mmCIF file with all atom_site columns, C-alpha atoms in Angstrom:
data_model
loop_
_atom_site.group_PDB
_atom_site.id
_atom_site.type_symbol
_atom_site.label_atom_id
_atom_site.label_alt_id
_atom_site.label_comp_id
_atom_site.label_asym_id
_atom_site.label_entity_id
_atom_site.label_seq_id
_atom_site.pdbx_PDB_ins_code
_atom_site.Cartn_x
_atom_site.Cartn_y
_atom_site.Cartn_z
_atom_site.occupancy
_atom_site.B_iso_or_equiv
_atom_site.pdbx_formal_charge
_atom_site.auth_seq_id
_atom_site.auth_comp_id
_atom_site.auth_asym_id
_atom_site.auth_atom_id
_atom_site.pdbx_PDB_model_num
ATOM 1   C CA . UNK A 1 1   ? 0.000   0.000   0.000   1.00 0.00 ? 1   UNK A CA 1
ATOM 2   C CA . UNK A 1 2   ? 2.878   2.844   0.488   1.00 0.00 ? 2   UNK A CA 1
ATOM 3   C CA . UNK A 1 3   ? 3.997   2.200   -2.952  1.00 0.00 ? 3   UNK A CA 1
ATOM 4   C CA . UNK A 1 4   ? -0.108  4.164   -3.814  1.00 0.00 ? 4   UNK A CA 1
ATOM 5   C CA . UNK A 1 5   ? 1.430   7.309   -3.022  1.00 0.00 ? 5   UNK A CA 1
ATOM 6   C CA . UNK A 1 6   ? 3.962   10.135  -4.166  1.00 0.00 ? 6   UNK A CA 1
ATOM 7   C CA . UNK A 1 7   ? 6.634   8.663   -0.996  1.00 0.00 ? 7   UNK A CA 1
ATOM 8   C CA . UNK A 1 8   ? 8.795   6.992   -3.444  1.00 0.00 ? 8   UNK A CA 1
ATOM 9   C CA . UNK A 1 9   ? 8.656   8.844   -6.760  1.00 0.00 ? 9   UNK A CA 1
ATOM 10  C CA . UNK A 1 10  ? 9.907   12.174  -7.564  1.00 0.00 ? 10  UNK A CA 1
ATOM 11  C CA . UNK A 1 11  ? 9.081   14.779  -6.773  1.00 0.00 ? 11  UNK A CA 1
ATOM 12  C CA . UNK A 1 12  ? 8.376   12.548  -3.575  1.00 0.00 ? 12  UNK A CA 1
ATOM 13  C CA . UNK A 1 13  ? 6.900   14.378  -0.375  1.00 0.00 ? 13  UNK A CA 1
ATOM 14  C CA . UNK A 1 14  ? 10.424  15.249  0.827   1.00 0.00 ? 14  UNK A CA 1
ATOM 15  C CA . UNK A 1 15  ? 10.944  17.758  -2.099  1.00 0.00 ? 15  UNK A CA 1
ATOM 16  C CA . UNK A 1 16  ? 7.938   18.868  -2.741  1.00 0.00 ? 16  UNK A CA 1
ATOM 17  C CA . UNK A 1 17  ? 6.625   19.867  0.971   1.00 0.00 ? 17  UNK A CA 1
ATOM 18  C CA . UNK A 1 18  ? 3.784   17.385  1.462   1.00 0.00 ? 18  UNK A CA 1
ATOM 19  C CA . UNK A 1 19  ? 1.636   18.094  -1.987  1.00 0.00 ? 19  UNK A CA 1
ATOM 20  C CA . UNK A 1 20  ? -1.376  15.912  -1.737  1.00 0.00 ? 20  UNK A CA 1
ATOM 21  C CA . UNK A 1 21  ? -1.988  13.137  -3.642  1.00 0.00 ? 21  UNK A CA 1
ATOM 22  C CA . UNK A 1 22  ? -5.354  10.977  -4.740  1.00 0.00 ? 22  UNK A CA 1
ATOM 23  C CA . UNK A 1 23  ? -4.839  7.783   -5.556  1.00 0.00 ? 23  UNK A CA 1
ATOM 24  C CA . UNK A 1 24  ? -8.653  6.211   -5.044  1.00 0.00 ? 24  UNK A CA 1
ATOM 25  C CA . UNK A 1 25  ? -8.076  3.976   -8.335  1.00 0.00 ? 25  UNK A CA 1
ATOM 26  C CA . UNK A 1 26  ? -5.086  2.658   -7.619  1.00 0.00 ? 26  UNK A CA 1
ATOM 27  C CA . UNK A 1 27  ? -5.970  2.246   -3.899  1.00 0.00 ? 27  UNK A CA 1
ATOM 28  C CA . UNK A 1 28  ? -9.437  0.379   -5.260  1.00 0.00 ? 28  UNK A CA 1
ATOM 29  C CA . UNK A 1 29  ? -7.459  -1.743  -7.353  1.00 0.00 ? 29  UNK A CA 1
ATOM 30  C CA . UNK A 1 30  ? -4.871  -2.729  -4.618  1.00 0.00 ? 30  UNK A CA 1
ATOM 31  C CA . UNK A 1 31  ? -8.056  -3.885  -2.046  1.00 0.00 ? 31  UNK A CA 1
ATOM 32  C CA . UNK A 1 32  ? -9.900  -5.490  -4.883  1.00 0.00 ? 32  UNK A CA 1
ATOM 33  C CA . UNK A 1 33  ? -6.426  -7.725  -5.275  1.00 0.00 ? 33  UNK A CA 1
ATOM 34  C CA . UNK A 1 34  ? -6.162  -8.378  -1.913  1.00 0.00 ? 34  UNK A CA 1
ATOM 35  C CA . UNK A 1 35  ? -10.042 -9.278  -1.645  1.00 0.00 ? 35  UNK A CA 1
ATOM 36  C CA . UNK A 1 36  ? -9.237  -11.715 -4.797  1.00 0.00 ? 36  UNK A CA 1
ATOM 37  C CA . UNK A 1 37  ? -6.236  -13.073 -3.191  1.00 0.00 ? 37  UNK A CA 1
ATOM 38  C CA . UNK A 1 38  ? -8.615  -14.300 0.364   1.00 0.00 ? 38  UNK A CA 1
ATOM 39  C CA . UNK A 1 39  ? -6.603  -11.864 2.353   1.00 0.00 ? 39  UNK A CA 1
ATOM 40  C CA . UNK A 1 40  ? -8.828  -11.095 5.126   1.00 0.00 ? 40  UNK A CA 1
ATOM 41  C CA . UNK A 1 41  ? -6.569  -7.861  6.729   1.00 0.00 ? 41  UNK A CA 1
ATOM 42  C CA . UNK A 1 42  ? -4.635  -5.034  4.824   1.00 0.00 ? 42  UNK A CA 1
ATOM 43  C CA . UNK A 1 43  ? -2.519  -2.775  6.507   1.00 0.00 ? 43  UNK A CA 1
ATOM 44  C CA . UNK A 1 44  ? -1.346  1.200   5.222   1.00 0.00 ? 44  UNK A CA 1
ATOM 45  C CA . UNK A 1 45  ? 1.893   2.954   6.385   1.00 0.00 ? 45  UNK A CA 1
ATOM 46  C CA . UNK A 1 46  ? 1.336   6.778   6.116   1.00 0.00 ? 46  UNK A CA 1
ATOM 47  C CA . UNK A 1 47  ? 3.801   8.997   6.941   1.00 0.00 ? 47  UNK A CA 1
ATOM 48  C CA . UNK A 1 48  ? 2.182   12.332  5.671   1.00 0.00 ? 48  UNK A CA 1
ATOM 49  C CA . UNK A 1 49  ? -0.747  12.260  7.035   1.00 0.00 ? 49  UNK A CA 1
ATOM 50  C CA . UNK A 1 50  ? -2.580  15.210  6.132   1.00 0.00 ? 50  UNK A CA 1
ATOM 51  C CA . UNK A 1 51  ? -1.046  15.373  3.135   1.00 0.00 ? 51  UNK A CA 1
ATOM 52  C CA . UNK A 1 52  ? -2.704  11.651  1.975   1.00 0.00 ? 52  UNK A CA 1
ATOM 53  C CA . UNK A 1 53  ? -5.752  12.259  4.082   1.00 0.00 ? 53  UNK A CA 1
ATOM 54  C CA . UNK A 1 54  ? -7.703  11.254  1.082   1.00 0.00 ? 54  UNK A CA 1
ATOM 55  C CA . UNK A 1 55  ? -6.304  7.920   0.433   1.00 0.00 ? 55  UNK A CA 1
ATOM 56  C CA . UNK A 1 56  ? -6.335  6.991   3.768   1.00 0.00 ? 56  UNK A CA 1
ATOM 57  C CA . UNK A 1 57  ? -9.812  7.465   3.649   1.00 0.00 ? 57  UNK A CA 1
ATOM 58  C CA . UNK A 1 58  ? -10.294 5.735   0.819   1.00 0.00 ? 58  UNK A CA 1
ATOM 59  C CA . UNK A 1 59  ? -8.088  2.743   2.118   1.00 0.00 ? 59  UNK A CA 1
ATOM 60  C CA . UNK A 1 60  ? -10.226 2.352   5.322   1.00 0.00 ? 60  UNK A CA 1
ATOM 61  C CA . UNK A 1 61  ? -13.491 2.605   2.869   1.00 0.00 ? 61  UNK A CA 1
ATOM 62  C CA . UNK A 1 62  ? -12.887 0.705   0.387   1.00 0.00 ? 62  UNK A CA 1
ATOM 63  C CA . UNK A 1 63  ? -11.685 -1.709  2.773   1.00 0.00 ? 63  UNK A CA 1
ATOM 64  C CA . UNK A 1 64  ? -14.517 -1.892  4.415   1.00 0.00 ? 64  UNK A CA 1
ATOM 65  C CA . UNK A 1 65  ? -16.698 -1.764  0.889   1.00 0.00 ? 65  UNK A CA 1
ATOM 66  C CA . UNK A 1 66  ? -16.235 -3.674  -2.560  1.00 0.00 ? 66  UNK A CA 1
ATOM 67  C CA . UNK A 1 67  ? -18.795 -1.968  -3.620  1.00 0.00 ? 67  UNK A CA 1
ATOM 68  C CA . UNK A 1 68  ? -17.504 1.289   -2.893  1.00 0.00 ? 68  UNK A CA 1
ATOM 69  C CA . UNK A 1 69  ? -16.340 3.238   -6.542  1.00 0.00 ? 69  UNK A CA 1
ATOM 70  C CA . UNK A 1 70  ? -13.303 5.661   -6.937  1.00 0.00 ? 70  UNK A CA 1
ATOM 71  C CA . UNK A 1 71  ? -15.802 8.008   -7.837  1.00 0.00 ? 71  UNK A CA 1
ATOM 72  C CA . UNK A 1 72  ? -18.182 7.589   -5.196  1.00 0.00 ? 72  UNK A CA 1
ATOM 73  C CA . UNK A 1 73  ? -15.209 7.991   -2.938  1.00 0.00 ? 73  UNK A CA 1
ATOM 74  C CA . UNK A 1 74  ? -14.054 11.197  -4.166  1.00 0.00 ? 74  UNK A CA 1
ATOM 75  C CA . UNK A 1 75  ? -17.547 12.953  -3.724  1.00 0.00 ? 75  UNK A CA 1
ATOM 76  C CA . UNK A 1 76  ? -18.079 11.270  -0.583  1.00 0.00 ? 76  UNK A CA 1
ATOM 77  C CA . UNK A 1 77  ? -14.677 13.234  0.256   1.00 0.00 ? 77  UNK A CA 1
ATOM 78  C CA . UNK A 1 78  ? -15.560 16.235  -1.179  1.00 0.00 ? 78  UNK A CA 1
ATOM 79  C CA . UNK A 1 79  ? -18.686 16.927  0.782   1.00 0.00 ? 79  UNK A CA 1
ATOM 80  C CA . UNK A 1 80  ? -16.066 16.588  3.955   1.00 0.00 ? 80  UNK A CA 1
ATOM 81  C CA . UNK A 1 81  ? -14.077 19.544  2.834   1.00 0.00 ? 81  UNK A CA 1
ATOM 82  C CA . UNK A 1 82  ? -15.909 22.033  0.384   1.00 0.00 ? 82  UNK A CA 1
ATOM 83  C CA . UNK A 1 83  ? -19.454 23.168  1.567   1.00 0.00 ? 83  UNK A CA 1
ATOM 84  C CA . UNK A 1 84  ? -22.584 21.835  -0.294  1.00 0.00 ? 84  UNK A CA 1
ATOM 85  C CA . UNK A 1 85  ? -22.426 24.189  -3.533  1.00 0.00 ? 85  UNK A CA 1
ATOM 86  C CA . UNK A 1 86  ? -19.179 23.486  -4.528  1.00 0.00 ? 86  UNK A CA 1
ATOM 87  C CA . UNK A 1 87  ? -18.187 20.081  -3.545  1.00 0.00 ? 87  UNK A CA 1
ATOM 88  C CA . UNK A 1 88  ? -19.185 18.965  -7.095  1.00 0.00 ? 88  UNK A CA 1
ATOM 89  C CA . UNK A 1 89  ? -16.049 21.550  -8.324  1.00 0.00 ? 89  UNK A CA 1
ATOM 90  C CA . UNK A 1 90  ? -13.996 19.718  -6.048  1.00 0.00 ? 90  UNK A CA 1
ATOM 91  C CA . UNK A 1 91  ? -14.416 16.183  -6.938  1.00 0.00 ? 91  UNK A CA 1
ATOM 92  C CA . UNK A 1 92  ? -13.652 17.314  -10.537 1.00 0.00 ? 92  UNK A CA 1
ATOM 93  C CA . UNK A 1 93  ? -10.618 19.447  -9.094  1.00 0.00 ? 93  UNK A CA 1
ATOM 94  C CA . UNK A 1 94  ? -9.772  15.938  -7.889  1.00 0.00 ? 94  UNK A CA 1
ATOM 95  C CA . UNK A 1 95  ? -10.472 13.681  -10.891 1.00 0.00 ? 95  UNK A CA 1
ATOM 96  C CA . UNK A 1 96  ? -8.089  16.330  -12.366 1.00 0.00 ? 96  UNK A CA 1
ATOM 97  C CA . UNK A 1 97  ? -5.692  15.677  -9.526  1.00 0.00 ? 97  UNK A CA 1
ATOM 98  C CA . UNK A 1 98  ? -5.546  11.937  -9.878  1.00 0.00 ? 98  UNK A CA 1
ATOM 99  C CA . UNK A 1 99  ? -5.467  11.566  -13.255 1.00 0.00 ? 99  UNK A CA 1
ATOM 100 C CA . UNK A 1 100 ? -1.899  13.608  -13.302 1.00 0.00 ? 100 UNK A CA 1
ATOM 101 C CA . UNK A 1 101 ? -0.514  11.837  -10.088 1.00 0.00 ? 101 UNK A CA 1
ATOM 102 C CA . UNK A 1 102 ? 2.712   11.084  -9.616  1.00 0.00 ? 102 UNK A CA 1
ATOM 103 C CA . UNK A 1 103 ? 2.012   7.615   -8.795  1.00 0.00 ? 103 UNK A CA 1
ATOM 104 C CA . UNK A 1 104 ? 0.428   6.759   -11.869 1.00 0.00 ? 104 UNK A CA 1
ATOM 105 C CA . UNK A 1 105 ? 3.381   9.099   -13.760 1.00 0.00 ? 105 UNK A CA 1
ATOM 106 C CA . UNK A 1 106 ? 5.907   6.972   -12.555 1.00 0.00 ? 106 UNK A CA 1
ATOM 107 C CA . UNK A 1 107 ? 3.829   4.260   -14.028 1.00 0.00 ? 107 UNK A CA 1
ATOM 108 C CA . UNK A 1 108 ? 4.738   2.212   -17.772 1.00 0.00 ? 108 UNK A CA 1
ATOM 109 C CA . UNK A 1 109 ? 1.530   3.719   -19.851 1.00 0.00 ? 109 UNK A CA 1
ATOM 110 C CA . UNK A 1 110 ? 0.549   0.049   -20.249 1.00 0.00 ? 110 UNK A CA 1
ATOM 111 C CA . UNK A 1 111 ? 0.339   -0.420  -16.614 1.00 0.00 ? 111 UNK A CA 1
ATOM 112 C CA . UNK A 1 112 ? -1.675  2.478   -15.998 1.00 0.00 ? 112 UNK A CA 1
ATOM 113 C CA . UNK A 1 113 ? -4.937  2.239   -14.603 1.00 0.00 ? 113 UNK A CA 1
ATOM 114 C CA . UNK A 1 114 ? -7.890  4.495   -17.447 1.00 0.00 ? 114 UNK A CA 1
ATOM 115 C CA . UNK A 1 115 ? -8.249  8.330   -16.187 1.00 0.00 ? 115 UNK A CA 1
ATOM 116 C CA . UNK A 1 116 ? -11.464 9.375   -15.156 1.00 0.00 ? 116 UNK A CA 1
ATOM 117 C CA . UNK A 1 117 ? -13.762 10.548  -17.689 1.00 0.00 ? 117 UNK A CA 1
ATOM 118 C CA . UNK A 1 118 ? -14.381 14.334  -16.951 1.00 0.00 ? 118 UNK A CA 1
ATOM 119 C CA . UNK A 1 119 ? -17.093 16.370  -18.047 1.00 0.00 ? 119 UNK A CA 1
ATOM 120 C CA . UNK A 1 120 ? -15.210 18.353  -20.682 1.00 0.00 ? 120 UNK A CA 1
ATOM 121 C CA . UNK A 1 121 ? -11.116 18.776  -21.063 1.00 0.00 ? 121 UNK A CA 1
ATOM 122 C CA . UNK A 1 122 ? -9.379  20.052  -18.383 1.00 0.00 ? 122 UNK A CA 1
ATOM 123 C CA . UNK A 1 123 ? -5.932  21.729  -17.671 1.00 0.00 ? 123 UNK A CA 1
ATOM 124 C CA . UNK A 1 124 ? -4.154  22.424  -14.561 1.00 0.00 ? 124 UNK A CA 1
ATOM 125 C CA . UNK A 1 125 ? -5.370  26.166  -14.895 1.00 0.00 ? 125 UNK A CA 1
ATOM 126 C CA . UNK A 1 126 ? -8.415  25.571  -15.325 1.00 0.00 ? 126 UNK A CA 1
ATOM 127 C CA . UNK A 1 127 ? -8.303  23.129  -12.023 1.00 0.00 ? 127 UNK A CA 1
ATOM 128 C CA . UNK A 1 128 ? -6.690  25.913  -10.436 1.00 0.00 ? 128 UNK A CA 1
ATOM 129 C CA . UNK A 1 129 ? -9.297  28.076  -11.277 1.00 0.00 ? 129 UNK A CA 1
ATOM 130 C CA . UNK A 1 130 ? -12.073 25.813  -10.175 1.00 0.00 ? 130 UNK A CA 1
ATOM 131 C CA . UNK A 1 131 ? -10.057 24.869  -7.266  1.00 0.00 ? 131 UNK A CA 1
ATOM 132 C CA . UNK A 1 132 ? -10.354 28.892  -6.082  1.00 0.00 ? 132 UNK A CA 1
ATOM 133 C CA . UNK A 1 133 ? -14.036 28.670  -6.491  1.00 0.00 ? 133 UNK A CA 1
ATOM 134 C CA . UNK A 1 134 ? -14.332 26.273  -4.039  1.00 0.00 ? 134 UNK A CA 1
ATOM 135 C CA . UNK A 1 135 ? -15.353 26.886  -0.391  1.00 0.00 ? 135 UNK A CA 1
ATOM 136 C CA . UNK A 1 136 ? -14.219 25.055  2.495   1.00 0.00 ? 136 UNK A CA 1
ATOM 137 C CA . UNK A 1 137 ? -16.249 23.387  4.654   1.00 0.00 ? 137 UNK A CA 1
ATOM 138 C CA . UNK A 1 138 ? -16.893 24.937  7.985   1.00 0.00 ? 138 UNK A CA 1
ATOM 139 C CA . UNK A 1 139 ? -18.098 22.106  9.862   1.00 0.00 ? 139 UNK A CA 1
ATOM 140 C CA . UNK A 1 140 ? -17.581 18.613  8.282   1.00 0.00 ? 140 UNK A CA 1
ATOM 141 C CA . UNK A 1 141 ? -19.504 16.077  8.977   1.00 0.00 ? 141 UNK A CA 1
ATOM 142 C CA . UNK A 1 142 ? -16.288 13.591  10.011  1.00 0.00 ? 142 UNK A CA 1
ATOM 143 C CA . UNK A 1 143 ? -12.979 14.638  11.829  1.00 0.00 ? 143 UNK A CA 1
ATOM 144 C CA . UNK A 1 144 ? -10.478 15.556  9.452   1.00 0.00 ? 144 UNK A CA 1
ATOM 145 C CA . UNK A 1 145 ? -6.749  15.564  9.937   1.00 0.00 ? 145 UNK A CA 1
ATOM 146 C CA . UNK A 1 146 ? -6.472  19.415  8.755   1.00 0.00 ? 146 UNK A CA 1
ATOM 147 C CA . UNK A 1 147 ? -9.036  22.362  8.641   1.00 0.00 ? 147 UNK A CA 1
ATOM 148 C CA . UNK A 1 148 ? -10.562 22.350  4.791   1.00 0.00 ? 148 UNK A CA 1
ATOM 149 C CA . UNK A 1 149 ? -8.922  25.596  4.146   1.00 0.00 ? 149 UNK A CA 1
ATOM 150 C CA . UNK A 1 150 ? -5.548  24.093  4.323   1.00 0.00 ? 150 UNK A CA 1
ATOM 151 C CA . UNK A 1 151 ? -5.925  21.092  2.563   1.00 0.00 ? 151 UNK A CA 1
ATOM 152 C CA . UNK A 1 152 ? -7.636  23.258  -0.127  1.00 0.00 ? 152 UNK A CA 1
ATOM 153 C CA . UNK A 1 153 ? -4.412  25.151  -0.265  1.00 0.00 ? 153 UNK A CA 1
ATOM 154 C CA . UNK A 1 154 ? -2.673  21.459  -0.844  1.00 0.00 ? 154 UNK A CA 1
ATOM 155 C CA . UNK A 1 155 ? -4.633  21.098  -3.456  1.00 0.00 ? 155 UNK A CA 1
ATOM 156 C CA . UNK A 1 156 ? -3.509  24.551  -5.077  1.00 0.00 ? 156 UNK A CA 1
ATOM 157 C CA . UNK A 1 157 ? 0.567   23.277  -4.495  1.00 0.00 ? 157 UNK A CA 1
ATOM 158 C CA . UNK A 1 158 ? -0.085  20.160  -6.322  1.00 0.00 ? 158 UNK A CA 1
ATOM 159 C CA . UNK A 1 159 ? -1.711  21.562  -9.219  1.00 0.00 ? 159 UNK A CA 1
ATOM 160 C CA . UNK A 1 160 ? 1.108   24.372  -9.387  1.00 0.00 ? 160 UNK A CA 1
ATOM 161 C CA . UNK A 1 161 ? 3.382   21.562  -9.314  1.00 0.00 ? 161 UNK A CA 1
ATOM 162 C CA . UNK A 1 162 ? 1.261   19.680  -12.244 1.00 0.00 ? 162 UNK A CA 1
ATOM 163 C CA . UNK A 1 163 ? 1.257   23.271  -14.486 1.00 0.00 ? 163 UNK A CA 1
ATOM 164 C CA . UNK A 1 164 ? 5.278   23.583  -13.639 1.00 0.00 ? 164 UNK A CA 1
ATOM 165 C CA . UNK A 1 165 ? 5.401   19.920  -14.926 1.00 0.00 ? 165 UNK A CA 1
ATOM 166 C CA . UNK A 1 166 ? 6.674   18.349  -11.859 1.00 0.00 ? 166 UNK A CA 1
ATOM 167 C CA . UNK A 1 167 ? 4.486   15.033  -11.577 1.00 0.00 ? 167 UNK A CA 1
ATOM 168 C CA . UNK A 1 168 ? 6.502   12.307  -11.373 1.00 0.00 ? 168 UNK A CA 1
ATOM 169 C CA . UNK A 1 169 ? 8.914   9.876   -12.412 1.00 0.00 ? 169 UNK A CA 1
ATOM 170 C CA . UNK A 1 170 ? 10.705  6.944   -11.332 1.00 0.00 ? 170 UNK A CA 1
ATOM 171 C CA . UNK A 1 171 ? 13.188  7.576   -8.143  1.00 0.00 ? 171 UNK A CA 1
ATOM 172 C CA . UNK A 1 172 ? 16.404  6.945   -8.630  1.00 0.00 ? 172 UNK A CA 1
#
């Protein structure tokens, strides 16, 4: 499971400050393995904790669900941080996000998992503009590991690291 996010590909958390990551597709696929393979306990190592709030979420829930979709995760997620009028812009923000992770960068293109389909092309502007139309969350609705605000402004560091082309690679 620590291989599903940015720890060991560059620019890995050490250089770039704790960006955040999403990872819900690769983290889906992982479970679903493990679920195929009779394992009947998983266990995640996360040293950055608020900055891979969202997969751990997504481990514990989709390790408790195999029914539970990437994309149902991601709005589920959403809803936590940006308040009910914009949490649709963030789950696309985050789509965006995911689709251009480093993870999946540092990935052969065959062994890449299919992007999520998004409502019309995006770029890491746009995302960045969307991104600043979104309002955090005053109260959410489950303990999080960092106010909305500042893992909204996360969110803004890893898509100025996606438009200054610094997502991913293979370490080493």
């Amino acid at each position: 499971m620590d291989e599903a996010d940015d720890g060991f590909v560059k620019p890995n958390n050490h250089e770039s400050g704790g960006q955040s990551s999403c990872e819900t597709r690769y983290i889906r696929a992982l479970v679903d393995c493990g679920l195929r393979l009779g394992l009947d306990g998983l266990v995640a190592n996360a040293i950055f904790r608020e900055a891979e709030s969202l997969n751990i979420y997504a481990f514990g829930q989709m390790c408790r669900s195999a029914e539970l979709t990437p994309e149902r995760l991601i709005d589920q997620y959403a809803g936590f941080v940006a308040d009910e009028k914009t949490r649709g812009v963030l789950g696309r923000v985050l789509r965006y996000i995911e689709n251009h992770s480093n993870w999946q960068s540092s990935l052969p293109v065959e062994s890449r998992l299919r992007d999520f389909d998004l409502p019309h092309a995006l770029s890491a502007r746009v995302a960045l503009d969307l991104l600043a139309r979104v309002r955090p969350r005053v109260q959410p609705a489950i303990p999080l590991l960092e106010p909305p605000a500042i893992y909204l402004g996360r969110l803004k560091k890893r898509l100025e690291a996606i438009v200054a082309g610094r997502i991913g690679g293979t370490s080493g």
